[in-house]
Amino acid sequence: MQTNFDLEMYTVDEINKALANAVDAGAVNGSGTGQPLGVLNNPDVNQVTTATDGSAPSWDMLVDLETSVFTSNADASAMKYLVNPKTRGKLKKTKHTAGDLNYIMGTDGMVNGY
């Protein structure tokens, strides 16, 4: 008996996910040898210095990041934040400013308008 489960489409979807993950990994952390030079390894990418092992995100830090990008004449219409799941959670629980009812990351997933 046949099922309605499409094994070929499932396999294609799994391969596409694996390829997309590899492209993302190269774009973010690629060494530039046999793969793209990732953002984290590119010396021409502006950086905002925080603590040695990173620091808790704050509104001031996000404004500094935005300013750093604009200083390089980047295309603001395509700007996005790239964060890991731990930082995403922190942004959703960190108030915009003391006494403010809003969080840095809104329920719409937006941070500082991006």
Tab-separated table of C-alpha atoms in Angstrom:
chain	number	residue	atom	x	y	z
A	1	MET	CA	0.000	0.000	0.000
A	2	GLN	CA	1.268	3.503	-0.746
A	3	THR	CA	1.129	6.439	1.592
A	4	ASN	CA	0.665	10.068	0.695
A	5	PHE	CA	4.084	10.847	2.156
A	6	ASP	CA	6.316	12.129	-0.653
A	7	LEU	CA	9.757	10.695	0.134
A	8	GLU	CA	11.411	12.398	-2.819
A	9	MET	CA	10.157	15.846	-1.775
A	10	TYR	CA	11.180	15.179	1.830
A	11	THR	CA	14.701	14.258	0.671
A	12	VAL	CA	14.956	17.361	-1.518
A	13	ASP	CA	13.797	19.556	1.391
A	14	GLU	CA	16.395	18.000	3.733
A	15	ILE	CA	19.187	18.549	1.182
A	16	ASN	CA	18.075	22.160	0.675
A	17	LYS	CA	18.113	22.758	4.453
A	18	ALA	CA	21.617	21.291	4.724
A	19	LEU	CA	22.853	23.486	1.862
A	20	ALA	CA	21.234	26.594	3.341
A	21	ASN	CA	22.877	25.897	6.719
A	22	ALA	CA	26.279	25.480	5.032
A	23	VAL	CA	25.860	28.766	3.129
A	24	ASP	CA	24.830	30.576	6.321
A	25	ALA	CA	27.783	29.119	8.255
A	26	GLY	CA	30.205	30.237	5.533
A	27	ALA	CA	28.689	33.717	5.302
A	28	VAL	CA	28.948	34.229	9.051
A	29	ASN	CA	32.140	32.390	10.019
A	30	GLY	CA	33.790	31.263	6.767
A	31	SER	CA	37.594	31.179	6.619
A	32	GLY	CA	37.845	32.402	3.021
A	33	THR	CA	39.730	29.242	1.996
A	34	GLY	CA	37.473	27.034	-0.113
A	35	GLN	CA	34.490	28.947	1.276
A	36	PRO	CA	33.379	32.559	1.535
A	37	LEU	CA	35.130	34.898	3.951
A	38	GLY	CA	32.594	35.228	6.721
A	39	VAL	CA	31.540	38.447	8.385
A	40	LEU	CA	33.246	37.451	11.651
A	41	ASN	CA	36.602	36.903	9.878
A	42	ASN	CA	36.528	39.937	7.592
A	43	PRO	CA	38.861	42.676	8.843
A	44	ASP	CA	36.938	45.302	6.853
A	45	VAL	CA	33.751	44.824	8.886
A	46	ASN	CA	33.172	47.550	11.462
A	47	GLN	CA	33.100	46.306	15.034
A	48	VAL	CA	31.657	47.699	18.235
A	49	THR	CA	33.815	46.666	21.170
A	50	THR	CA	32.118	45.317	24.266
A	51	ALA	CA	33.438	43.063	27.026
A	52	THR	CA	36.011	40.347	26.243
A	53	ASP	CA	33.415	37.584	26.047
A	54	GLY	CA	30.615	39.816	24.823
A	55	SER	CA	28.185	41.652	27.004
A	56	ALA	CA	24.493	41.893	27.649
A	57	PRO	CA	22.751	43.788	24.852
A	58	SER	CA	21.540	47.266	25.651
A	59	TRP	CA	19.767	49.974	23.719
A	60	ASP	CA	22.961	52.068	23.655
A	61	MET	CA	24.916	49.136	22.190
A	62	LEU	CA	22.365	48.633	19.428
A	63	VAL	CA	22.440	52.324	18.535
A	64	ASP	CA	26.265	52.122	18.421
A	65	LEU	CA	26.013	49.106	16.073
A	66	GLU	CA	23.604	50.968	13.801
A	67	THR	CA	25.854	54.035	13.797
A	68	SER	CA	28.860	51.886	12.886
A	69	VAL	CA	27.005	50.462	9.894
A	70	PHE	CA	25.792	53.879	8.716
A	71	THR	CA	29.338	55.258	9.026
A	72	SER	CA	30.342	52.788	6.305
A	73	ASN	CA	27.574	54.045	3.992
A	74	ALA	CA	25.772	50.703	4.151
A	75	ASP	CA	22.398	50.139	2.547
A	76	ALA	CA	20.086	50.809	5.489
A	77	SER	CA	17.081	49.391	3.663
A	78	ALA	CA	18.700	45.933	3.771
A	79	MET	CA	20.024	46.154	7.330
A	80	LYS	CA	19.272	43.296	9.724
A	81	TYR	CA	20.555	42.065	13.062
A	82	LEU	CA	22.133	38.618	13.212
A	83	VAL	CA	21.958	37.116	16.696
A	84	ASN	CA	22.154	33.685	18.245
A	85	PRO	CA	19.190	32.162	20.137
A	86	LYS	CA	20.607	33.185	23.543
A	87	THR	CA	20.907	36.833	22.491
A	88	ARG	CA	17.442	36.731	20.914
A	89	GLY	CA	16.007	35.604	24.242
A	90	LYS	CA	17.909	38.317	26.108
A	91	LEU	CA	16.674	41.008	23.709
A	92	LYS	CA	13.094	39.865	24.267
A	93	LYS	CA	13.499	40.163	28.065
A	94	THR	CA	15.531	43.404	28.236
A	95	LYS	CA	13.587	46.643	28.682
A	96	HIS	CA	14.275	49.396	26.163
A	97	THR	CA	15.087	51.838	28.957
A	98	ALA	CA	14.512	51.915	32.691
A	99	GLY	CA	10.838	52.420	33.434
A	100	ASP	CA	9.849	51.748	29.819
A	101	LEU	CA	7.210	49.101	29.148
A	102	ASN	CA	8.749	48.071	25.806
A	103	TYR	CA	11.458	45.479	25.262
A	104	ILE	CA	14.438	45.865	22.907
A	105	MET	CA	13.041	43.119	20.640
A	106	GLY	CA	9.347	43.549	20.115
A	107	THR	CA	6.831	40.758	19.696
A	108	ASP	CA	7.152	41.337	15.934
A	109	GLY	CA	10.846	40.335	16.048
A	110	MET	CA	11.966	43.872	15.213
A	111	VAL	CA	14.976	45.462	16.899
A	112	ASN	CA	15.492	49.203	16.537
A	113	GLY	CA	13.262	49.255	13.473
A	114	TYR	CA	15.077	46.397	11.682
